[in-house]
């Protein structure tokens, strides 16, 4: 006689039916899987921290002076691309490791809302870094005809000139009748202007531009379409940022409700505090 059969006979003597035994086994299995795995917890909190950090920088960096703004942009891009990489790892982990079941107390509408918010968060964790990558790619390559056309459109301020005074970028053909600028190197950045630098993730991994987007501005005629595409990416990135804030707010509000209103061990499922033995 098998051990399983003997165990079943013992339970039946105690008045438990086969169905009761099955339910007890399922409950035991659910208890063992009530928390997320250590890897899932680490990925969750690392990505969450990077997202909050990135949103904070994105909301304020445009008001920074230029050298500090470039440094903030590097941090913004670095954390965004790290979120994208970790999200890919998290998706692979999710596909290969079954997550714990939803809380039993969840109502139908809560289950659907939670599912929708999770989908929105995953879309944002992939879409936001990709649109950001597209933004930094939507510039003409230095030395291209598109870069020369860009120089015609972007004024720069000559150091020591009156406030508000600006001149065409070096390398741009002078306006008819305009005097030549002495001391300004032609074909390079103006004195005091920040050079265009490589975008490096955390300072050591070069982020290559998305070639199809950068190549659009290779010619003089492609500069304006590329700029239009750049502004479109900026708009999508901005809208996505506010939608991400909304999704995060709903996600956090749901966790707080389950923990403090429903009295469920929601935080413990994500590694915060001790897990209640009744879970």
Tab-separated table of N, CA and C in Angstrom, residues 193-257:
chain	number	residue	atom	x	y	z
A	193	UNK	N	30.258	76.775	-25.907
A	193	UNK	CA	29.111	75.890	-26.157
A	193	UNK	C	29.498	74.465	-25.792
A	194	UNK	N	28.592	73.707	-25.180
A	194	UNK	CA	28.934	72.323	-24.825
A	194	UNK	C	29.036	71.463	-26.067
A	195	UNK	N	30.107	70.682	-26.210
A	195	UNK	CA	30.205	69.802	-27.383
A	195	UNK	C	29.174	68.689	-27.295
A	196	UNK	N	28.798	68.163	-28.432
A	196	UNK	CA	27.899	67.015	-28.403
A	196	UNK	C	28.703	65.805	-27.971
A	197	UNK	N	28.248	65.158	-26.926
A	197	UNK	CA	29.013	64.063	-26.350
A	197	UNK	C	28.306	62.740	-26.601
A	198	UNK	N	29.119	61.681	-26.446
A	198	UNK	CA	28.519	60.348	-26.519
A	198	UNK	C	27.594	60.139	-25.335
A	199	UNK	N	26.502	59.454	-25.572
A	199	UNK	CA	25.597	59.111	-24.487
A	199	UNK	C	26.053	57.765	-23.932
A	200	UNK	N	26.499	57.773	-22.680
A	200	UNK	CA	27.002	56.552	-22.060
A	200	UNK	C	26.150	56.193	-20.850
A	201	UNK	N	25.733	54.942	-20.807
A	201	UNK	CA	24.930	54.450	-19.691
A	201	UNK	C	25.845	54.257	-18.492
A	202	UNK	N	25.554	54.997	-17.421
A	202	UNK	CA	26.355	55.001	-16.193
A	202	UNK	C	27.818	55.318	-16.453
A	203	UNK	N	28.077	56.026	-17.563
A	203	UNK	CA	29.423	56.539	-17.814
A	203	UNK	C	30.379	55.595	-18.496
A	204	UNK	N	29.969	54.348	-18.765
A	204	UNK	CA	30.935	53.424	-19.377
A	204	UNK	C	30.366	52.550	-20.483
A	205	UNK	N	29.057	52.494	-20.666
A	205	UNK	CA	28.482	51.700	-21.760
A	205	UNK	C	27.895	52.667	-22.783
A	206	UNK	N	28.514	52.757	-23.957
A	206	UNK	CA	28.046	53.678	-24.984
A	206	UNK	C	26.674	53.248	-25.498
A	207	UNK	N	25.744	54.190	-25.502
A	207	UNK	CA	24.406	53.922	-26.033
A	207	UNK	C	24.388	54.335	-27.497
A	208	UNK	N	24.361	53.384	-28.408
A	208	UNK	CA	24.358	53.757	-29.824
A	208	UNK	C	23.013	54.350	-30.210
A	209	UNK	N	23.002	55.287	-31.163
A	209	UNK	CA	21.707	55.812	-31.613
A	209	UNK	C	20.944	54.752	-32.387
A	210	UNK	N	19.626	54.897	-32.414
A	210	UNK	CA	18.810	54.029	-33.272
A	210	UNK	C	19.067	54.484	-34.704
A	211	UNK	N	19.724	53.658	-35.480
A	211	UNK	CA	20.285	54.079	-36.764
A	211	UNK	C	19.234	54.625	-37.718
A	212	UNK	N	18.097	53.970	-37.796
A	212	UNK	CA	17.060	54.411	-38.741
A	212	UNK	C	16.587	55.828	-38.410
A	213	UNK	N	16.535	56.155	-37.117
A	213	UNK	CA	16.083	57.492	-36.711
A	213	UNK	C	17.178	58.519	-36.959
A	214	UNK	N	18.429	58.181	-36.614
A	214	UNK	CA	19.522	59.126	-36.843
A	214	UNK	C	19.745	59.376	-38.336
A	215	UNK	N	19.667	58.315	-39.136
A	215	UNK	CA	19.924	58.448	-40.575
A	215	UNK	C	18.886	59.308	-41.280
A	216	UNK	N	17.720	59.478	-40.667
A	216	UNK	CA	16.709	60.337	-41.276
A	216	UNK	C	17.214	61.756	-41.451
A	217	UNK	N	18.079	62.232	-40.550
A	217	UNK	CA	18.622	63.588	-40.639
A	217	UNK	C	19.970	63.659	-41.317
A	218	UNK	N	20.341	62.643	-42.076
A	218	UNK	CA	21.649	62.624	-42.729
A	218	UNK	C	21.761	63.698	-43.800
A	219	UNK	N	20.673	63.999	-44.486
A	219	UNK	CA	20.682	65.009	-45.552
A	219	UNK	C	20.045	66.299	-45.056
A	220	UNK	N	20.325	67.390	-45.792
A	220	UNK	CA	19.749	68.687	-45.411
A	220	UNK	C	18.225	68.628	-45.436
A	221	UNK	N	17.664	67.915	-46.416
A	221	UNK	CA	16.216	67.813	-46.518
A	221	UNK	C	15.593	66.943	-45.452
A	222	UNK	N	16.408	66.106	-44.789
A	222	UNK	CA	15.869	65.226	-43.762
A	222	UNK	C	15.876	65.833	-42.375
A	223	UNK	N	16.509	67.014	-42.226
A	223	UNK	CA	16.618	67.603	-40.899
A	223	UNK	C	15.250	67.951	-40.315
A	224	UNK	N	14.419	68.649	-41.094
A	224	UNK	CA	13.114	69.069	-40.555
A	224	UNK	C	12.192	67.884	-40.260
A	225	UNK	N	12.095	66.871	-41.147
A	225	UNK	CA	11.300	65.690	-40.783
A	225	UNK	C	11.824	64.995	-39.521
A	226	UNK	N	13.148	64.971	-39.368
A	226	UNK	CA	13.716	64.358	-38.169
A	226	UNK	C	13.339	65.164	-36.924
A	227	UNK	N	13.374	66.502	-37.033
A	227	UNK	CA	12.990	67.337	-35.901
A	227	UNK	C	11.514	67.154	-35.544
A	228	UNK	N	10.671	67.016	-36.564
A	228	UNK	CA	9.248	66.778	-36.312
A	228	UNK	C	9.058	65.451	-35.579
A	229	UNK	N	9.835	64.436	-36.000
A	229	UNK	CA	9.760	63.135	-35.337
A	229	UNK	C	10.287	63.237	-33.903
A	230	UNK	N	11.338	64.026	-33.719
A	230	UNK	CA	11.890	64.247	-32.380
A	230	UNK	C	10.831	64.830	-31.448
A	231	UNK	N	10.117	65.849	-31.911
A	231	UNK	CA	9.089	66.473	-31.080
A	231	UNK	C	7.935	65.515	-30.794
A	232	UNK	N	7.645	64.647	-31.759
A	232	UNK	CA	6.581	63.660	-31.534
A	232	UNK	C	6.993	62.664	-30.455
A	233	UNK	N	8.257	62.225	-30.504
A	233	UNK	CA	8.756	61.317	-29.472
A	233	UNK	C	8.741	62.001	-28.100
A	234	UNK	N	9.117	63.286	-28.062
A	234	UNK	CA	9.104	64.033	-26.799
A	234	UNK	C	7.681	64.082	-26.233
A	235	UNK	N	6.697	64.318	-27.108
A	235	UNK	CA	5.302	64.377	-26.649
A	235	UNK	C	4.856	63.039	-26.079
A	236	UNK	N	5.169	61.948	-26.797
A	236	UNK	CA	4.777	60.621	-26.310
A	236	UNK	C	5.478	60.296	-24.994
A	237	UNK	N	6.746	60.691	-24.894
A	237	UNK	CA	7.512	60.429	-23.682
A	237	UNK	C	6.923	61.193	-22.499
A	238	UNK	N	6.529	62.424	-22.752
A	238	UNK	CA	5.941	63.252	-21.691
A	238	UNK	C	4.588	62.697	-21.247
A	239	UNK	N	3.731	62.360	-22.216
A	239	UNK	CA	2.419	61.787	-21.883
A	239	UNK	C	2.596	60.469	-21.130
A	240	UNK	N	3.532	59.647	-21.603
A	240	UNK	CA	3.796	58.375	-20.943
A	240	UNK	C	4.261	58.556	-19.512
A	241	UNK	N	5.035	59.616	-19.250
A	241	UNK	CA	5.496	59.872	-17.897
A	241	UNK	C	4.352	60.142	-16.941
A	242	UNK	N	3.388	60.964	-17.380
A	242	UNK	CA	2.243	61.266	-16.518
A	242	UNK	C	1.334	60.045	-16.343
A	243	UNK	N	1.176	59.249	-17.406
A	243	UNK	CA	0.386	58.018	-17.277
A	243	UNK	C	1.077	57.026	-16.348
A	244	UNK	N	2.408	57.003	-16.383
A	244	UNK	CA	3.155	56.121	-15.487
A	244	UNK	C	2.958	56.547	-14.031
A	245	UNK	N	2.956	57.853	-13.787
A	245	UNK	CA	2.700	58.351	-12.425
A	245	UNK	C	1.316	57.909	-11.951
A	246	UNK	N	0.319	57.992	-12.847
A	246	UNK	CA	-1.040	57.561	-12.500
A	246	UNK	C	-1.075	56.067	-12.182
A	247	UNK	N	-0.425	55.252	-13.023
A	247	UNK	CA	-0.406	53.801	-12.796
A	247	UNK	C	0.303	53.466	-11.487
A	248	UNK	N	1.398	54.157	-11.191
A	248	UNK	CA	2.110	53.928	-9.934
A	248	UNK	C	1.236	54.287	-8.734
A	249	UNK	N	0.509	55.422	-8.859
A	249	UNK	CA	-0.366	55.848	-7.767
A	249	UNK	C	-1.443	54.800	-7.497
A	250	UNK	N	-2.039	54.241	-8.554
A	250	UNK	CA	-3.056	53.198	-8.393
A	250	UNK	C	-2.455	51.940	-7.792
A	251	UNK	N	-1.256	51.594	-8.241
A	251	UNK	CA	-0.577	50.398	-7.736
A	251	UNK	C	-0.289	50.527	-6.241
A	252	UNK	N	0.239	51.667	-5.842
A	252	UNK	CA	0.558	51.902	-4.428
A	252	UNK	C	-0.721	51.965	-3.591
A	253	UNK	N	-1.757	52.641	-4.125
A	253	UNK	CA	-3.027	52.739	-3.395
A	253	UNK	C	-3.635	51.359	-3.175
A	254	UNK	N	-3.556	50.500	-4.187
A	254	UNK	CA	-4.080	49.143	-4.054
A	254	UNK	C	-3.335	48.355	-2.997
A	255	UNK	N	-1.998	48.479	-2.980
A	255	UNK	CA	-1.206	47.760	-1.977
A	255	UNK	C	-1.551	48.238	-0.569
A	256	UNK	N	-1.706	49.553	-0.398
A	256	UNK	CA	-2.051	50.095	0.919
A	256	UNK	C	-3.439	49.631	1.363
A	257	UNK	N	-4.385	49.569	0.408
A	257	UNK	CA	-5.745	49.104	0.743
A	257	UNK	C	-5.710	47.656	1.230
